[in-house]
XYZ file of C-alpha atoms in Angstrom:
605
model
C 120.634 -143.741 -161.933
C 124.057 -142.730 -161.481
C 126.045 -143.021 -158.258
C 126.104 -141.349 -155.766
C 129.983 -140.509 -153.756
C 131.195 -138.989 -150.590
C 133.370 -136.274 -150.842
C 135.654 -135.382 -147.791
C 136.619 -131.310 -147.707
C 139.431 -130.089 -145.639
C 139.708 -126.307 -145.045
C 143.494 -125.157 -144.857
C 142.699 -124.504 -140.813
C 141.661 -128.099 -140.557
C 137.909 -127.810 -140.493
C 136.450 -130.638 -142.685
C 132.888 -131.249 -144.568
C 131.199 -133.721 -145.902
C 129.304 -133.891 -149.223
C 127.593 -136.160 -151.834
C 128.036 -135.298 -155.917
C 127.267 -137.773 -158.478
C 129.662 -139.840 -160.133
C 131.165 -138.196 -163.109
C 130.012 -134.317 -162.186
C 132.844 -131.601 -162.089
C 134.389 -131.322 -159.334
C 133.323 -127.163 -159.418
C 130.019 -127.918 -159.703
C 129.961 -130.179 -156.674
C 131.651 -128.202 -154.134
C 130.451 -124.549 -155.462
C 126.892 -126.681 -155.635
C 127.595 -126.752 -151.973
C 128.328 -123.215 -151.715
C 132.058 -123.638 -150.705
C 134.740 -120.862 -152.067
C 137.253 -122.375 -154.010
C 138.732 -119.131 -155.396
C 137.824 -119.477 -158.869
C 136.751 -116.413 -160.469
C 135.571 -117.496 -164.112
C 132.327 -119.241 -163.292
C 134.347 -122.693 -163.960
C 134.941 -122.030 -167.644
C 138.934 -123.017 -167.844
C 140.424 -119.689 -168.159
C 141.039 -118.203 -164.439
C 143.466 -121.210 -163.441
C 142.874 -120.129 -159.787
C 140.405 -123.158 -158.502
C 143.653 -125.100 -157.733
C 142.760 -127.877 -154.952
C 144.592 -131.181 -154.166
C 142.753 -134.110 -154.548
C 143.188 -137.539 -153.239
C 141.038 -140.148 -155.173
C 140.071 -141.612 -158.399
C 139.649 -138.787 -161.064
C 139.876 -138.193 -165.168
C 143.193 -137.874 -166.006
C 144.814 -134.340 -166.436
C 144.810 -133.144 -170.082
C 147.424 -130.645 -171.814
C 144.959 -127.358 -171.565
C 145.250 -128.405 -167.724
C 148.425 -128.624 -167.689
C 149.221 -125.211 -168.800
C 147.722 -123.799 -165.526
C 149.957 -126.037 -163.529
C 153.684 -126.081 -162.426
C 154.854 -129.609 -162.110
C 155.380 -129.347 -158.847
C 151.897 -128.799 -157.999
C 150.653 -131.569 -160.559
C 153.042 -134.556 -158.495
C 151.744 -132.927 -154.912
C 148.451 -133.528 -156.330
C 146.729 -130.257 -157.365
C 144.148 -130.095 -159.633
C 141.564 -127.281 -161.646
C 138.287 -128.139 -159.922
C 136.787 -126.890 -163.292
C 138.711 -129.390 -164.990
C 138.285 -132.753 -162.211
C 135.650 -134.682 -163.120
C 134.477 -137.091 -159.512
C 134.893 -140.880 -160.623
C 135.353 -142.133 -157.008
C 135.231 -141.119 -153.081
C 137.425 -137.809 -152.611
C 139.378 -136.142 -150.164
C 139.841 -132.144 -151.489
C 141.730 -130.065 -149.651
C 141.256 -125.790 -150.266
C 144.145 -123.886 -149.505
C 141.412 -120.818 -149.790
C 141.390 -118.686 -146.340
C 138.637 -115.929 -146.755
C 138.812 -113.400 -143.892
C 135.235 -112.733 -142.290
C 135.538 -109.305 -140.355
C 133.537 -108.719 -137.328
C 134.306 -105.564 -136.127
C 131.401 -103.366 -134.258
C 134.208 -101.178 -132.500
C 134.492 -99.286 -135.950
C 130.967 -97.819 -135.982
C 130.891 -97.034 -132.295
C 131.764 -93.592 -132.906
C 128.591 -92.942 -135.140
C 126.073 -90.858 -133.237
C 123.034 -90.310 -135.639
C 121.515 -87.263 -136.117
C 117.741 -86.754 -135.783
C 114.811 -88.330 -135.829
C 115.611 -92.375 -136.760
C 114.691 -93.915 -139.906
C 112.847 -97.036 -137.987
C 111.195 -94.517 -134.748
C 110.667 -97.273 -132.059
C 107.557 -94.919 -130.101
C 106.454 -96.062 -126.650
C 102.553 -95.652 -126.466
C 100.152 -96.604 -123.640
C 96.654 -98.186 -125.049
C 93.284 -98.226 -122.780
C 92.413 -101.472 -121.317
C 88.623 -103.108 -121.776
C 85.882 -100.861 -120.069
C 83.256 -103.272 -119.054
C 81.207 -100.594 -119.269
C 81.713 -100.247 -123.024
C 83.741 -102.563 -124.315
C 85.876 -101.624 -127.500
C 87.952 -104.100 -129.800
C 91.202 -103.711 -129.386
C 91.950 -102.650 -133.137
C 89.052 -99.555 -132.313
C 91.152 -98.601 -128.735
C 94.474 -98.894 -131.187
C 93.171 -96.475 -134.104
C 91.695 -93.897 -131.473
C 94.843 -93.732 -129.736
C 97.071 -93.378 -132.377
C 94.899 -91.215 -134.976
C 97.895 -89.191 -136.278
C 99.165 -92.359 -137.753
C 98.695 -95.089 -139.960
C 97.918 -98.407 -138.955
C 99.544 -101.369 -141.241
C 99.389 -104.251 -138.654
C 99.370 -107.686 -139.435
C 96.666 -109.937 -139.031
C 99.325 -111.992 -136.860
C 100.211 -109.070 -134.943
C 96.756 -108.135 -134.225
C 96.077 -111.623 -132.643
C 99.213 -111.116 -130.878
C 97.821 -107.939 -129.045
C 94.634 -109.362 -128.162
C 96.069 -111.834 -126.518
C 97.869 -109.877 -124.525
C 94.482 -107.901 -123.967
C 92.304 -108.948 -120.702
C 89.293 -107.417 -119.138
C 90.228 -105.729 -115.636
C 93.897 -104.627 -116.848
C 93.823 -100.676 -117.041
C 96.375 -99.944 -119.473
C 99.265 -101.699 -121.773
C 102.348 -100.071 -122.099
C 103.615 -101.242 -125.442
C 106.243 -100.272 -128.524
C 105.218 -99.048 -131.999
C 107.476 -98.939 -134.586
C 106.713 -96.018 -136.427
C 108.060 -96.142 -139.931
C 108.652 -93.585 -143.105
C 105.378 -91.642 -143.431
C 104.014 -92.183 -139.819
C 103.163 -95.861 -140.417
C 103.044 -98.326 -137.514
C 103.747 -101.679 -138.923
C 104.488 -103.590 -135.821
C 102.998 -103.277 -131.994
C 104.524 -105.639 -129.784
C 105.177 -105.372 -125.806
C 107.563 -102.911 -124.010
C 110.530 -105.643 -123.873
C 110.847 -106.232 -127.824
C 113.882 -106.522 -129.874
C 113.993 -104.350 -132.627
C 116.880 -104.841 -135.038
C 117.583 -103.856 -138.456
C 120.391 -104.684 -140.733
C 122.364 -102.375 -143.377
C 123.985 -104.119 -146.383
C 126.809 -103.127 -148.997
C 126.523 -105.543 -151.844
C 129.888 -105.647 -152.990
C 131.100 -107.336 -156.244
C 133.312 -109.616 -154.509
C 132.493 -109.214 -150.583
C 128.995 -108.494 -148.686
C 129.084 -106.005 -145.924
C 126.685 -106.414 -143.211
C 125.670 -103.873 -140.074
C 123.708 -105.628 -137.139
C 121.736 -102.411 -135.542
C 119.921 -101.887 -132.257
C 117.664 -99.523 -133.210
C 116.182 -98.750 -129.987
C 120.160 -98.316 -128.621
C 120.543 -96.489 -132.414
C 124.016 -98.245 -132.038
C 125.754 -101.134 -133.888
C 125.138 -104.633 -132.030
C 127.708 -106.335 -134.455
C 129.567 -106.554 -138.194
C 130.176 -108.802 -140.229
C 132.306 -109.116 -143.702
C 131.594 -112.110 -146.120
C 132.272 -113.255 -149.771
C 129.883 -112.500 -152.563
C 129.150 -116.078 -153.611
C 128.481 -115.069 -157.412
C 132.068 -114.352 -157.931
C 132.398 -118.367 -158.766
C 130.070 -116.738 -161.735
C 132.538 -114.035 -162.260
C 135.212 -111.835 -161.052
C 133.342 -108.569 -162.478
C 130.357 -107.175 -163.086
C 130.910 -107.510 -166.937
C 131.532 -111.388 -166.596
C 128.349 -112.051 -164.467
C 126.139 -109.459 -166.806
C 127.879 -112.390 -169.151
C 125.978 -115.112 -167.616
C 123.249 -114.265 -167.005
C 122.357 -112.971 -170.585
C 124.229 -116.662 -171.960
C 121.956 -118.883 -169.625
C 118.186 -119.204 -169.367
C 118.099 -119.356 -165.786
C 121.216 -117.159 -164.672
C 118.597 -114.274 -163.872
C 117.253 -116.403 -161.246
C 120.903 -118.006 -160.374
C 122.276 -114.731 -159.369
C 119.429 -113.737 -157.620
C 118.985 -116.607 -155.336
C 122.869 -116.879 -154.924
C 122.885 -112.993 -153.686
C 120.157 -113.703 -151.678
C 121.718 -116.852 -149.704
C 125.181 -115.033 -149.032
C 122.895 -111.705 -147.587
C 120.900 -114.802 -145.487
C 124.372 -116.727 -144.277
C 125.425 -113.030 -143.161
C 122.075 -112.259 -141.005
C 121.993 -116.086 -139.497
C 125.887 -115.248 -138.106
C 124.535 -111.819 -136.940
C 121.824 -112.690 -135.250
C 123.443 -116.096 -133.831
C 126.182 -113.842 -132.645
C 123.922 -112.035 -129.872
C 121.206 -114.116 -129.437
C 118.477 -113.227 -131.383
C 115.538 -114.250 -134.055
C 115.303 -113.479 -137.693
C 111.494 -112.528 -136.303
C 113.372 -109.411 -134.648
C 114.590 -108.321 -137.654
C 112.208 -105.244 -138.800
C 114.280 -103.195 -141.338
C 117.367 -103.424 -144.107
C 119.121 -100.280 -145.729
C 120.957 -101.545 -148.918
C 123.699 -100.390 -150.903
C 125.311 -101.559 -153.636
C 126.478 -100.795 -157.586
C 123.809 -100.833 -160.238
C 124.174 -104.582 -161.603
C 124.511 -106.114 -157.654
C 121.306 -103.884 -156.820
C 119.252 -105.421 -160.003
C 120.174 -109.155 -158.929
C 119.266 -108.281 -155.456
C 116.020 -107.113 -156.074
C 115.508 -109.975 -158.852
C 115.448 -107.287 -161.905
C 117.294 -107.849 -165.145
C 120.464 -106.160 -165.268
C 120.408 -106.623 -169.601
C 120.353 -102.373 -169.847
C 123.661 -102.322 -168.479
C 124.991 -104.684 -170.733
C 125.274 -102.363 -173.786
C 125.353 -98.512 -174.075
C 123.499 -96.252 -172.881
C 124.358 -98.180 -169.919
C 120.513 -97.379 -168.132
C 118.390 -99.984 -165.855
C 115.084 -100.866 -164.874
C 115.664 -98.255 -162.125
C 117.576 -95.764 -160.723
C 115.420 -94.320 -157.488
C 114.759 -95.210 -154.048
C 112.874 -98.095 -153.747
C 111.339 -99.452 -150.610
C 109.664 -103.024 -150.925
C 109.082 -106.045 -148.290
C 112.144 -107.779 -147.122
C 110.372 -111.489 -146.939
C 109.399 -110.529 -150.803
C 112.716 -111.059 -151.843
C 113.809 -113.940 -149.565
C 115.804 -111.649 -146.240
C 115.678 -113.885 -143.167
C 113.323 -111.462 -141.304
C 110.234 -110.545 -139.585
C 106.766 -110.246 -141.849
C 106.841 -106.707 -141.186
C 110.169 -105.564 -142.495
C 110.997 -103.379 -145.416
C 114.300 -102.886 -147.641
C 115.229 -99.506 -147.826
C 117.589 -99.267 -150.776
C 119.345 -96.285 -151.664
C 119.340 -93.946 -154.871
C 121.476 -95.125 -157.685
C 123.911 -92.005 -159.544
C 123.993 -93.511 -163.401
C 125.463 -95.883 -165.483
C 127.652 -97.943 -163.043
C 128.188 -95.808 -160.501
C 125.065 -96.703 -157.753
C 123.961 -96.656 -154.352
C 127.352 -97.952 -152.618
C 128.778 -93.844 -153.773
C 126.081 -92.571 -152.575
C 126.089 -94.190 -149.149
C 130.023 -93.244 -149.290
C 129.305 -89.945 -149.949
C 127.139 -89.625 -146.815
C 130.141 -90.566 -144.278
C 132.088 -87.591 -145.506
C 131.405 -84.417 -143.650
C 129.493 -81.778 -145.474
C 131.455 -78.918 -146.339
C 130.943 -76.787 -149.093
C 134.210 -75.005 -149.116
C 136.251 -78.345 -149.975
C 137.376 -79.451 -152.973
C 138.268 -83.051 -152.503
C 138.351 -86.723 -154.305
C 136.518 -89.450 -153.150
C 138.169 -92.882 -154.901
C 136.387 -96.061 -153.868
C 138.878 -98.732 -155.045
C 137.478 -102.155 -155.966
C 136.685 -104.533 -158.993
C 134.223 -101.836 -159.903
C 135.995 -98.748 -158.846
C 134.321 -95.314 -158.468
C 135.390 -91.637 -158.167
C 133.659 -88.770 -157.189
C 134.971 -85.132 -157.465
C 133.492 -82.769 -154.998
C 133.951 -78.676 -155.915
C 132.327 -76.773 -153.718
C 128.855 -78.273 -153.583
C 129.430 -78.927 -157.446
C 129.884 -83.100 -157.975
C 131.315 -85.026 -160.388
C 130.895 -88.609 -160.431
C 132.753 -91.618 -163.012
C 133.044 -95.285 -163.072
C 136.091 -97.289 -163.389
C 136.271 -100.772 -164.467
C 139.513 -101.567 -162.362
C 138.760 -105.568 -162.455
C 139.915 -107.874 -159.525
C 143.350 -106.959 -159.215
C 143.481 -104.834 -156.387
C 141.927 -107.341 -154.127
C 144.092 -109.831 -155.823
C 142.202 -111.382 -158.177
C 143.997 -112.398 -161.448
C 147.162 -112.231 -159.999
C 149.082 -115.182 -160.030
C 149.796 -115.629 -155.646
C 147.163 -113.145 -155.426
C 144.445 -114.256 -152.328
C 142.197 -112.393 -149.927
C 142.857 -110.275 -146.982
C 142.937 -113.937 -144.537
C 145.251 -115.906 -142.598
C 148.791 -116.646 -144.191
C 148.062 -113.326 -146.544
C 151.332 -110.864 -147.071
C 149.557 -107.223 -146.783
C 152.059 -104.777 -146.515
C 155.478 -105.208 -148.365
C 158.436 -102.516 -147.793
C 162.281 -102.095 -148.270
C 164.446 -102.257 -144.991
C 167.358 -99.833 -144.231
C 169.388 -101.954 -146.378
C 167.125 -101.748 -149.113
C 165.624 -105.648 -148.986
C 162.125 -106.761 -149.402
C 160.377 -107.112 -146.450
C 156.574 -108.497 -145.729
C 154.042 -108.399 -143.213
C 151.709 -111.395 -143.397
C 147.990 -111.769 -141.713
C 148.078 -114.008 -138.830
C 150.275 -116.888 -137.307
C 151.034 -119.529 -140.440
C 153.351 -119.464 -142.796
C 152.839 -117.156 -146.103
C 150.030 -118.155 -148.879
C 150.096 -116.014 -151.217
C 149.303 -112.035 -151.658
C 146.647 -109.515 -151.272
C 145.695 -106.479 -153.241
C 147.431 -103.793 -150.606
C 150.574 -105.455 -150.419
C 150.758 -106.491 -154.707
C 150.391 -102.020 -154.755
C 153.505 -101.936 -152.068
C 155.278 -104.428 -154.165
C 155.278 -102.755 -157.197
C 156.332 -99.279 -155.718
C 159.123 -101.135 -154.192
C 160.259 -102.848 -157.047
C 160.232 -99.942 -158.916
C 162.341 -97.930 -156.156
C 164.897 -100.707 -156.470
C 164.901 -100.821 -160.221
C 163.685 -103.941 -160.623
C 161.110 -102.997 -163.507
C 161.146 -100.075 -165.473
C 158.597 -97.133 -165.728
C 157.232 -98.910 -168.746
C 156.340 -101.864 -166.081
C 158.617 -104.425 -167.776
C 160.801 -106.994 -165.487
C 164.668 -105.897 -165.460
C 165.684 -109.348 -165.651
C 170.009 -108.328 -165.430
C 169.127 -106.521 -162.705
C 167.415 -109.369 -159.957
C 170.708 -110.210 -158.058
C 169.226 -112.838 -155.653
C 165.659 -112.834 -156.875
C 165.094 -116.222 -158.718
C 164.011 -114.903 -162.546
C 162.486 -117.736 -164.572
C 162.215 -117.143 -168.343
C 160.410 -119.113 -170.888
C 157.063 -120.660 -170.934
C 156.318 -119.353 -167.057
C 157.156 -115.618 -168.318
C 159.587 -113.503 -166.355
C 158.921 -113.745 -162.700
C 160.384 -112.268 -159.573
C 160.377 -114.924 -156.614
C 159.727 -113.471 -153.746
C 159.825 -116.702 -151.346
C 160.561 -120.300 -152.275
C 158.257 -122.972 -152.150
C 159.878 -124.477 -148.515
C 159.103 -121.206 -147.130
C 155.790 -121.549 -148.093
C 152.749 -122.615 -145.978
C 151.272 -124.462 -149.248
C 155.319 -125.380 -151.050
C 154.412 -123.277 -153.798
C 156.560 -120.256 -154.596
C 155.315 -117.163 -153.764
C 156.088 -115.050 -157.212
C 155.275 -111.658 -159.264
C 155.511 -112.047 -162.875
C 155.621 -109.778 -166.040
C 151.159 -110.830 -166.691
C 151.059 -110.153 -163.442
C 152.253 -106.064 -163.338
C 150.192 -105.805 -166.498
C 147.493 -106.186 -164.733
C 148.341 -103.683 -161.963
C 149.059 -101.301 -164.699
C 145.770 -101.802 -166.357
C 143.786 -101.358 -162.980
C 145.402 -98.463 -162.007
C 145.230 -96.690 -165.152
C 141.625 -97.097 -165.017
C 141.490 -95.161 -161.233
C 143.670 -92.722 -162.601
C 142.221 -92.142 -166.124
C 138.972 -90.952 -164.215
C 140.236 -89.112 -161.797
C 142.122 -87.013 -164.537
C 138.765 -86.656 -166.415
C 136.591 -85.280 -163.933
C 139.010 -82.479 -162.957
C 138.979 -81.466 -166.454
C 135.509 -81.730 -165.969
C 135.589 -79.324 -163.032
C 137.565 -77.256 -165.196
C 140.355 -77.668 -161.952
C 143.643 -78.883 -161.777
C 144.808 -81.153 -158.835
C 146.766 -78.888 -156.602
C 143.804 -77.344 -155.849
C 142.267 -80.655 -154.592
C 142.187 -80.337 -150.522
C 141.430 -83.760 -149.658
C 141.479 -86.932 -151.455
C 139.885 -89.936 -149.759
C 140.573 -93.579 -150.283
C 137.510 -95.601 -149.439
C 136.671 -98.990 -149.719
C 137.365 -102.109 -147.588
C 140.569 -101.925 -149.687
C 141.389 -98.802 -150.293
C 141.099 -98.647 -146.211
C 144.542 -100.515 -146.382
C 146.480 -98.912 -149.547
C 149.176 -97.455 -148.375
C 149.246 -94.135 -150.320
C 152.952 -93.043 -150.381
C 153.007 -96.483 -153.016
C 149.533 -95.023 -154.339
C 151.391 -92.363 -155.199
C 154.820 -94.057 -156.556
C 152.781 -95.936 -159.154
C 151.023 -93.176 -160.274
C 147.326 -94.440 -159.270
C 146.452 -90.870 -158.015
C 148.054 -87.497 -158.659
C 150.757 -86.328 -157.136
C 149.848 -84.487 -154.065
C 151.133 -83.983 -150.821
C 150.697 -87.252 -149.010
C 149.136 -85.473 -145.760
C 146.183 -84.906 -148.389
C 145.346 -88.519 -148.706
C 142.822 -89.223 -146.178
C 141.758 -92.803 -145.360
C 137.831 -93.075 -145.385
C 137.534 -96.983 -144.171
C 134.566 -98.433 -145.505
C 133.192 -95.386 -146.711
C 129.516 -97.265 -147.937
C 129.010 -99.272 -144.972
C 129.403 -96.746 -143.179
C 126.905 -94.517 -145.041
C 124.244 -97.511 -145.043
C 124.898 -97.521 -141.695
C 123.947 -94.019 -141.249
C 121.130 -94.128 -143.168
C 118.844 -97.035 -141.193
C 119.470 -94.465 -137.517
C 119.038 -91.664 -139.058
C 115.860 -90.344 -141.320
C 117.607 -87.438 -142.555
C 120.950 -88.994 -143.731
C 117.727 -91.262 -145.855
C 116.646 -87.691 -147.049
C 120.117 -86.555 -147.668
C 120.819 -90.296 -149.752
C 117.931 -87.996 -152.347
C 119.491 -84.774 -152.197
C 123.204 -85.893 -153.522
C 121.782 -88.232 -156.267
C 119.938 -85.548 -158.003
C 123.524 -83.453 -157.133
C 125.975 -85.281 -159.127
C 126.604 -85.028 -162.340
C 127.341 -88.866 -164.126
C 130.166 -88.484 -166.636
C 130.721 -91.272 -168.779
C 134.301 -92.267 -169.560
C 133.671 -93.958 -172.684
C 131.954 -91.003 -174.535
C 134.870 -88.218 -173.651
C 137.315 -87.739 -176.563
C 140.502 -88.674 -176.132
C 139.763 -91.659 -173.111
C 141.820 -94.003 -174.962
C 144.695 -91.870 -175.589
C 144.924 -90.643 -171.930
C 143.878 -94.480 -170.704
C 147.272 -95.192 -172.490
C 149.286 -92.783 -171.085
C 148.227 -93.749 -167.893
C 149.484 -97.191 -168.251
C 153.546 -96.217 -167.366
C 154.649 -96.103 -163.458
């Protein structure tokens, strides 16, 4: 049997675990075993080069294909590929990987829902015992509520008649009436009753603690999606789980325990059970909805790009593994086709209904999405953007955390200056500020509009040629908080130009669709927990969206949370959720004549 060795993990704010691998297993599979983010984004398969970690112990020795995705520097500090570190002895592993979790109820406080609520929490008063002529309690509960349904538990019922005694003349308890005048749960006046709405996200989980008695929400919370150590995209994890036997059931189980670590930090955060749980509205894209529920996503892995399903579903939370009460449901929202799901429809509720408009909504993420709206007429594409824009497969790219540059702009004097998250010293850099950076650098003529480095023209900016590429050093390694350089190189704007050609290759395509052109667009709305941050004047200077005026460009925040939001408080915006998916009108890129050629076009600045 082999060994068994400790492994010490220090977090780059100090926080340490402790964990047990056996001797000789990867290094990745121990600590993402473990469920700890090491940043890695190609399911430890030696390609990504971003599960750099320093390591102090016994290991295998580095090896040349190693080597490549290491400066020298790093490799005599002590960094290593996790994918590549095999565990030989006790470790000490320290992750210079700062996620940022968001918990932020303030920006749903404005919400007042609209009609009757999804989850109707109905006072009722029930008879007490006649001596007389006695009736169960189950009888009293069906002849008092006869316009309804009962679906009680066998739990709850022994719950009520416990609180049932002969001589008391009446209870005054809470019903909670669900979708189709079912009454799932009767418990006493006091009861909790909480649901939670989720936006599955390709690379983060959004999560909505609501009081649905208050109709208000209690409190938010923003995590990672732990499949990403699976796969940066949707294409790479459709990857592997059609290459292993069990990567169905992988997927699922990982999607499952990031929704559960999001509802334990919830509920911890005000006090309350998983057993007050009683409802979940979900939103997500097609492939995050199919592990969610446990379905195989292997439709959308080749054209015609169609699912096990597409429709509403409701089903039993505890079915699929929610930390909950027995009683609660999922309510998951309408898909639109292809890969364009739920999450655009629930970001499509939060905008206000106007008929008039004409307007663009672009949700900007690893899977992006664009809807155009004419008039009550909607068009809707999907746009494979990949991980760039939240930094992903950028060289310093890194999450929205501590020690993150997020904003980058040119001073009166026409100098580079950042704004970085928090109180250490800079890390690396997020997808808003990479989309600043390249507007700047292309204001100062440092690239070209064909995206390539200007290499004669970098005055003080450190360019590196050879086997590290051109590169434009933006801070030196001493002004570091990890002594690596913090750099932009010519791979690097590639990818930038790829992503946004991808935004802006469907939004061109569905106003030809419309049969429009885009000054007569009203609005356009940037939605997203990234596109929240995008600054659009540098939007705009890359050429991501079309050149309109820049009062147009309307921040939406996090469009699909908010939407999910809205549809657990409020029946009709659940009704509504049915209306817009039989509305819009799926276009797929792929098919239109001409994609490539205008997907090229799009790549210059």
């Amino acid at each position: 049997m082999k060994e068994k060795l400790k492994i010490r993990v220090v977090n780059s704010d100090g926080k340490e675990y402790v964990l047990w691998t056996l001797s000789g297993k990867r290094l990745w599979d121990s600590l993402v075993d473990n469920g700890l983010d090491i940043g890695g984004i190609c399911a430890g398969n030696n390609v990504c080069g971003k599960c750099k970690v320093r390591v102090e112990g016994e290991t295998n020795p580095i090896s040349d294909a190693e080597r490549e995705h290491l400066l020298p520097d790093e490799i005599r500090e002590g960094f290593r590929l996790a994918c590549y570190c095999n565990v030989h002895s006790p470790l000490t592993v320290y992750i210079d990987n700062v996620g940022q979790d968001l918990n932020h109820k303030d920006i749903y406080s404005v919400f007042r829902p609209l009609g009757i609520p999804l989850i109707e929490v109905k006072q009722i008063f029930i008879p007490g015992i006649d001596k007389e002529n006695p009736v169960s309690i189950h009888h009293r509960l069906r002849k008092a509520l006869a316009a309804y349904s009962l679906e009680l538990s066998i739990d709850n019922l022994a719950f009520l008649f416990r609180l049932d005694r002969a001589g008391r003349p009446a209870m005054e308890l809470n019903a909670l009436v669900y979708p189709g005048n079912r009454i799932k749960f009767i418990g006493p006046k006091q009861s909790r009753v909480f649901g939670i709405a989720v936006d599955i996200g390709t690379t983060t989980i959004f999560a909505s603690l609501l009081d649905l008695q208050k109709r208000k929400a209690a409190a938010v919370i923003s995590k990672s999606n732990l499949q990403k150590t699976y796969g940066a995209d949707i294409i790479s994890r459709l990857s592997y789980c059609m290459g292993n036997d069990d990567g169905m059931k992988t997927l699922h189980q990982v999607l499952i325990n990031s929704i559960n670590i999001c509802i334990e930090e919830l509920i911890d955060e005000i006090s309350i059970t998983e057993q007050d749980i009683f409802a979940f509205s979900v939103a997500g894209n097609p492939v995050m909805l199919h592990f969610f529920l446990g379905l195989s996503p292997a439709g959308f892995a080749a054209a015609p790009y169609v699912g096990v399903f597409n429709d509403e579903i409701i089903c039993p939370a505890r079915q699929l593994g929610l930390k909950s009460a027995q009683e609660a449901e999922c309510y998951i929202l309408p898909q639109i086709g292809g890969f364009v799901g739920a999450d655009t429809i629930a970001a499509l509720l939060s905008i206000p209904e106007n008929d008039d408009h004409t307007y663009l909504l672009v949700d900007i993420g690893t899977n992006g999405e664009v809807v155009l709206s004419k008039k009550g007429q909607m068009w809707a594409a999907s746009a494979a953007a990949g991980p760039a824009f939240e930094g992903g497969g950028i060289t310093c790219g890194m999450r929205a955390g501590e020690g993150a540059i997020d904003r980058v702009y040119l001073d009166q004097d026409g100098q580079l200056q950042f704004n970085i998250l928090g109180h250490n010293s800079p890390r690396g850099i997020c997808g808003s500020a990479v989309i600043d950076l390249v507007s700047c650098l292309l204001e100062k003529g440092l690239i070209d509009t064909n995206g390539i480095i200007r290499t004669s023209d970098l005055n003080q900016y450190i360019g590196e040629n050879g086997s590290q590429r051109d590169e434009i050093v933006l801070m030196p390694g001493k002004e570091t908080g990890n002594g690596l350089k913090i750099s932009i190189n010519q791979e690097d704007i590639r990818q930038i130009q790829l992503a946004k050609a991808a935004i802006r290759s469907a939004i061109d395509i569905l106003l030809d669709e419309a049969g429009i052109e885009y000054q007569e667009l009203d609005y356009i709305y940037l939605a997203g927990s990234f596109g929240n941050y995008i600054n659009p004047v540098s939007a705009l200077k890359i050429g991501m969206l079309p050149p309109v005026p820049t009062a147009l460009i309307k921040n939406a925040g996090n469009a699909a949370g908010q939407g999910v939001t809205e549809v657990l408080l409020s029946h009709p915006a659940w009704e509504r959720a049915k209306i817009l998916r039989d509305r819009v009108k799926h276009i797929e890129l792929a098919d239109r004549t001409g994609f490539q050629e205008l997907f090229l076009s799009r790549l210059n600045f």
